[in-house]
Coordinates of C-alpha atoms and ligand atoms in Angstrom, one line a residue:
X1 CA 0.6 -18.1 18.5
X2 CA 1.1 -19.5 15.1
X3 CA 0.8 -18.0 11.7
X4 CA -2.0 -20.0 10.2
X5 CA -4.2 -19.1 13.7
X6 CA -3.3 -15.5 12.7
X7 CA -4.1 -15.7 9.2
X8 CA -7.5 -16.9 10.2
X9 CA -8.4 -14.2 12.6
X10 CA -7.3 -11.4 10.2
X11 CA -9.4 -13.0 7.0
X12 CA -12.5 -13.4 9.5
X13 CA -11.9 -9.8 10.9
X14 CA -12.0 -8.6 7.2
X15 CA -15.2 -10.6 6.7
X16 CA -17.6 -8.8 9.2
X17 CA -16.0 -5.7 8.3
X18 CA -17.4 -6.2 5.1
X19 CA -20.2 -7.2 6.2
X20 CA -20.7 -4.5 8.0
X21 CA -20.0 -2.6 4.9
X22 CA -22.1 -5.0 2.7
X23 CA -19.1 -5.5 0.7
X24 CA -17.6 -9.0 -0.5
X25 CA -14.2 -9.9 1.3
X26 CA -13.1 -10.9 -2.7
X27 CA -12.6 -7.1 -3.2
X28 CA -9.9 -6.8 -0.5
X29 CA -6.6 -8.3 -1.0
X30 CA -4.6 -9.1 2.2
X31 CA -1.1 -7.8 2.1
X32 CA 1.1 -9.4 4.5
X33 CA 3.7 -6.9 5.9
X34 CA 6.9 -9.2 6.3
X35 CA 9.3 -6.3 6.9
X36 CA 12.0 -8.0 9.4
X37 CA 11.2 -11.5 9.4
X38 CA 13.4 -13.4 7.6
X39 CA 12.3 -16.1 4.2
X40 CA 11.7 -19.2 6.4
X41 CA 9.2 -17.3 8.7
X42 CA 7.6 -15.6 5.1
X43 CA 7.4 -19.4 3.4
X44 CA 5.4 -20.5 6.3
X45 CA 2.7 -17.7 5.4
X46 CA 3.2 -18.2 2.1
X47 CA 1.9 -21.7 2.8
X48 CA -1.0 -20.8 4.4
X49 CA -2.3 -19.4 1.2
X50 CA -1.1 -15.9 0.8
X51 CA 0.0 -14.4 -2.1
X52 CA 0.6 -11.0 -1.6
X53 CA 3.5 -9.8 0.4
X54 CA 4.8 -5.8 1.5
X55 CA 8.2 -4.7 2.1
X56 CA 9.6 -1.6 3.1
X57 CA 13.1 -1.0 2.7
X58 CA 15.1 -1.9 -0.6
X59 CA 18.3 -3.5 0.7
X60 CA 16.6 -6.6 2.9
X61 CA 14.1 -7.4 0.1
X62 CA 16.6 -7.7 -2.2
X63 CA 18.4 -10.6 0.4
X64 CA 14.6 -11.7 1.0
X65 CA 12.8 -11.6 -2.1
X66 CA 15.2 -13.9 -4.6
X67 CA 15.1 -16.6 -1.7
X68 CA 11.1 -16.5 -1.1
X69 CA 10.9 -16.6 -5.0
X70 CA 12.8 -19.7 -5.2
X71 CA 11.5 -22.1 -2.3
X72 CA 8.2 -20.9 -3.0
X73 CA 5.4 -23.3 -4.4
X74 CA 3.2 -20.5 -5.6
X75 CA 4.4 -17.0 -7.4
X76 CA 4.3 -14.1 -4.8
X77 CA 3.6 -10.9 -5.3
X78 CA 5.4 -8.5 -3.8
X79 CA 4.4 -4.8 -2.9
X80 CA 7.0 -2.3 -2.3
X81 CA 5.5 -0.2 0.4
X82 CA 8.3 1.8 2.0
X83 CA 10.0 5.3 0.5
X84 CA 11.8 4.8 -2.0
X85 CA 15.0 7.3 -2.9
X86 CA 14.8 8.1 -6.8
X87 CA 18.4 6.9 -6.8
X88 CA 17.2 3.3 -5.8
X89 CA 14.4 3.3 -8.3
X90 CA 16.5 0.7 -10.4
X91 CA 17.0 -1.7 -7.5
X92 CA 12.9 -1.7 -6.8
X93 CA 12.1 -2.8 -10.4
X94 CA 13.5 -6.3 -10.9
X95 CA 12.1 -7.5 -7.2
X96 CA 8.7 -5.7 -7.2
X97 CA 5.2 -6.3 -8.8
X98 CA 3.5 -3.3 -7.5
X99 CA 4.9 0.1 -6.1
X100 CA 2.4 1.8 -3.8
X101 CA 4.5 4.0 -2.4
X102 CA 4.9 6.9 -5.2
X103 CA 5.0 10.0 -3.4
X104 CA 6.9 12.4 -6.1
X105 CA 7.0 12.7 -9.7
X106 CA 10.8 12.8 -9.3
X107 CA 9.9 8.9 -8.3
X108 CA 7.5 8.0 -10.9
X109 CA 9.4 9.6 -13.5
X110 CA 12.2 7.6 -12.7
X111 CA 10.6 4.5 -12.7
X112 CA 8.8 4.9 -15.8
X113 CA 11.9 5.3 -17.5
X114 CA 13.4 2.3 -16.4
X115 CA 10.2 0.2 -17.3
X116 CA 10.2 2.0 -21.1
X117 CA 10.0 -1.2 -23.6
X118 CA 8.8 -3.6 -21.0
X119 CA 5.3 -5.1 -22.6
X120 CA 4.1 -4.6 -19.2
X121 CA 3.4 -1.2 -17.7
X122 CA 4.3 -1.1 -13.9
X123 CA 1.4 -0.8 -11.1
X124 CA 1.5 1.5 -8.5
X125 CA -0.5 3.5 -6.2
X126 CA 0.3 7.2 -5.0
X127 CA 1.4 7.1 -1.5
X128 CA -0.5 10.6 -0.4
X129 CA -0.8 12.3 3.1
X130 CA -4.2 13.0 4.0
X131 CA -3.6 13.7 7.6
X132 CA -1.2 16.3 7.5
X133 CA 1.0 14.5 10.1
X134 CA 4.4 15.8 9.8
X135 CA 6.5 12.6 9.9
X136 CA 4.3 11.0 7.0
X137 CA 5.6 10.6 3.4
X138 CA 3.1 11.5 0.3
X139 CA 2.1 13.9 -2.0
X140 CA 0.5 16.5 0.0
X141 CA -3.4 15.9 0.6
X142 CA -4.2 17.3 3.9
X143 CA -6.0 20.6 2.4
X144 CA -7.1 20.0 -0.9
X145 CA -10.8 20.3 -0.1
X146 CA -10.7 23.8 1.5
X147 CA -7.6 25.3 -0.5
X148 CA -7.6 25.8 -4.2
X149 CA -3.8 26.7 -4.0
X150 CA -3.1 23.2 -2.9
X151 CA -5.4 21.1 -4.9
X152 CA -4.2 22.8 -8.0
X153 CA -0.4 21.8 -6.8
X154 CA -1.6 18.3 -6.2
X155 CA -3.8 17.6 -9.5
X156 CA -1.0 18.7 -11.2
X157 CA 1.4 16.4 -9.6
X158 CA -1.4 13.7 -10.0
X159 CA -1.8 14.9 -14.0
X160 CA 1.6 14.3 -14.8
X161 CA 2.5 11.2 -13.4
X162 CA -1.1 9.7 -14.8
X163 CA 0.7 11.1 -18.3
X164 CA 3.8 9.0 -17.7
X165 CA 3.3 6.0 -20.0
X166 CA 5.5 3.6 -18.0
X167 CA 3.2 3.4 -15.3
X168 CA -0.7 2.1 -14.9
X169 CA -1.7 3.8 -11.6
X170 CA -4.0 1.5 -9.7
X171 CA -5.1 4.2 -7.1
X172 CA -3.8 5.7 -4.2
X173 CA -2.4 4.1 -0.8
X174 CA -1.5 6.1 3.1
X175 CA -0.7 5.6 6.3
X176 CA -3.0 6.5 8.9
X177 CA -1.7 8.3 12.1
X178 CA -1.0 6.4 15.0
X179 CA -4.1 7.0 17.8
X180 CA -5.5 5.1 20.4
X181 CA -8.8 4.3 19.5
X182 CA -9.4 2.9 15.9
X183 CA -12.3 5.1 15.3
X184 CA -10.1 7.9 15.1
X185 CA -8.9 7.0 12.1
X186 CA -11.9 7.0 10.5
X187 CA -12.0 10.3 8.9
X188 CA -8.7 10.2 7.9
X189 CA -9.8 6.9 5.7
X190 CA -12.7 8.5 4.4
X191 CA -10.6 11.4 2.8
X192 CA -8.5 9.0 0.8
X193 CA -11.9 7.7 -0.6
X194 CA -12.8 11.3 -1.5
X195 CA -9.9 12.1 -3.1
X196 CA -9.9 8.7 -5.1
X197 CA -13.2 10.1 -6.0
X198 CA -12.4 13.3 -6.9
X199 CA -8.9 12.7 -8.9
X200 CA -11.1 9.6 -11.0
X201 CA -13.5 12.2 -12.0
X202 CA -11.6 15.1 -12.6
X203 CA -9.0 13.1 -15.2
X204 CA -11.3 10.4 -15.9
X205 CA -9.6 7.3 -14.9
X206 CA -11.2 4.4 -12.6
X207 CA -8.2 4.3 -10.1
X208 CA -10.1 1.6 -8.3
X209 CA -7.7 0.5 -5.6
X210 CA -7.3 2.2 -2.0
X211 CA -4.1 1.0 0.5
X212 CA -5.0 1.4 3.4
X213 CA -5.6 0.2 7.3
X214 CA -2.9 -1.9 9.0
X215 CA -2.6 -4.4 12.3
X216 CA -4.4 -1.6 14.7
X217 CA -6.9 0.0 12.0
X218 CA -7.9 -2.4 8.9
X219 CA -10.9 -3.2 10.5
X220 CA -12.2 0.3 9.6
X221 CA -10.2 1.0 6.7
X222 CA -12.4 -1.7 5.3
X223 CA -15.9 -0.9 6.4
X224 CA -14.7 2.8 4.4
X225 CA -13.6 0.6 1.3
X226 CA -10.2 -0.1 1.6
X227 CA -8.9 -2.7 -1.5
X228 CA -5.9 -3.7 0.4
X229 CA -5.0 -3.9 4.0
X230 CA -1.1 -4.2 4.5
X231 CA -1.0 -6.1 8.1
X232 CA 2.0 -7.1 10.0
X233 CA 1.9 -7.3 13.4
X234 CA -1.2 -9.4 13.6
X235 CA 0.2 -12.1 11.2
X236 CA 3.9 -12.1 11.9
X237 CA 3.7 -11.3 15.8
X238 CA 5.5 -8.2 17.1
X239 CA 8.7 -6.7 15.3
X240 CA 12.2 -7.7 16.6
X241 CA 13.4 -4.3 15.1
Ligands
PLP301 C1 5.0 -1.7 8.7 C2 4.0 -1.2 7.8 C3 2.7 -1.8 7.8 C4 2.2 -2.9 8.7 O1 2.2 -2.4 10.0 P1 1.5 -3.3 11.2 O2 1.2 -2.3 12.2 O3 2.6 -4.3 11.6 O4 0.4 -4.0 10.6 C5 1.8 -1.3 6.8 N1 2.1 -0.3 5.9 C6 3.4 0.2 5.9 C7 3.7 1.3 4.9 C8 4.3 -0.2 6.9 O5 5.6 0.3 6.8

C-alpha cells in the first residue's frame, strides 16, 4: 500500500462519482485528513500533488504544521476540522487557512476578533449537525425543516455570525453518522444541501461550499454535491491512535 496508489484510487473514485452526478471533479477539492501521522508521512502526500490538508486537534498541528510548511515545495493549505475550545481560538489562527469546524458563535466571535485588521477575512464553514446523533458537534440542524422553534434558533445563530465582519463564511461542513452501508448516509448528505439552500436564500449569500463525506462515504457525499471530501483512512492507511 503506498500513498501515491492511494491518492489515485481516491481521485478516480471521486471522478465516477461525479460522473454519476454529471459534475466536474474540478468542483471537489480533496482534503487529506493527516490527523496522527507525523510531517515525513504528510511530505510524501504532499508530493504526490496535494495541497489541501485537515487536522483535528490544535496541540499536534501546531508540532506538525511549522515543519510541513518548511520542507514543503508547494504552499499547503491547511483545514482545521476538529472542535475547537473558544479559549484555543488564538492558537488556530496563525497555523490555519480555513476553519470548517465553527459550531458556536461563542467560536466565531472569537475568532473574528482576533482576525480584526488583517486585510484578509478568515474562511470557514459552519460545522452543523444534521443527524441529530448525540455525540456530534454543530449548530443544531436535525429539525429545522419540521420545527419553526428550532429553525428560528438556528438562522439566528447563522445571522449573526454571517454579520461578524472578520469572517467570509464559505458554507457549511458535518460529519455523517457512522453506518454500515454507505447508502445510509445519503439522506443525511442531502439535508446539508438543503439547508445550504435554504440559509443562501433566506440571507442572500452564495455559501457555495459543502464539507462533507470521508474514507467510508465520500463516494455519495459527492454524487449529492459535496465541495470537499476530508479523507483519511484511504490515503494514510489505518490510524495508529
Ligand atoms: C478523522 C476525520 C475525517 C477523516 O476520516 P477517515 O474516516 O479517516 O476518512 C474527516 N473529518 C473529520 C472531522 C475527522 O475528524
Amino acid at each position: 500500500m503506498s500513498i501515491v496508489t492511494n491518492v489515485m484510487r481516491v481521485r478516480e473514485t471521486i471522478a465516477e462519482a461525479c460522473d454519476r452526478a454529471r459534475r466536474s471533479p474540478a468542483d471537489v477539492t480533496l482534503i487529506a485528513v493527516s490527523k496522527t501521522h507525523p510531517p515525513d508521512v504528510i511530505l510524501q502526500a504532499v508530493e504526490t500533488g496535494l495541497q489541501h490538508f485537515g487536522e483535528n486537534r490544535v496541540e499536534e498541528a501546531g508540532m506538525k504544521i511549522p515543519v510541513v510548511n518548511a520542507q514543503s515545495p508547494q504552499p499547503v493549505v491547511w483545514h482545521m476540522i476538529g472542535h475547537v475550545q473558544s479559549r484555543k481560538a488564538k492558537e488556530v489562527v496563525p497555523l490555519f487557512q480555513v476553519v470548517q469546524s465553527v459550531d458556536s458563535l461563542k467560536l466565531a466571535s472569537k475568532l473574528s476578533t482576533l482576525v480584526a485588521g488583517q486585510d484578509q477575512k478568515l474562511p470557514v464553514l459552519l460545522e452543523v449537525n444534521v443527524s441529530g446523533e448525540a455525540a456530534k458537534y454543530g449548530l443544531p440542524a436535525w429539525d429545522w425543516q419540521t420545527d419553526a422553534e428550532a429553525r428560528r434558533r438556528l438562522w439566528a445563530e447563522v445571522e449573526a455570525v454571517l454579520a461578524l465582519p472578520g469572517l467570509d463564511v464559505r458554507g457549511l461542513m458535518t460529519m455523517a453518522p457512522i453506518v454500515d452501508d454507505m447508502e445510509q448516509t445519503r439522506p443525511i448528505f442531502a439535508s446539508l444541501a438543503a439547508l445550504r439552500n435554504a440559509l443562501a436564500e433566506a440571507f442572500q449569500r452564495p455559501l457555495p461550499e459543502l464539507s462533507m463525506g470521508m474514507t467510508d462515504d465520500y463516494p455519495v457525499a459527492v454524487e449529492e454535491g459535496a465541495t470537499m471530501v476530508r479523507v483519511g483512512r484511504a490515503i494514510f492507511g489505518v490510524r495508529q491512535s
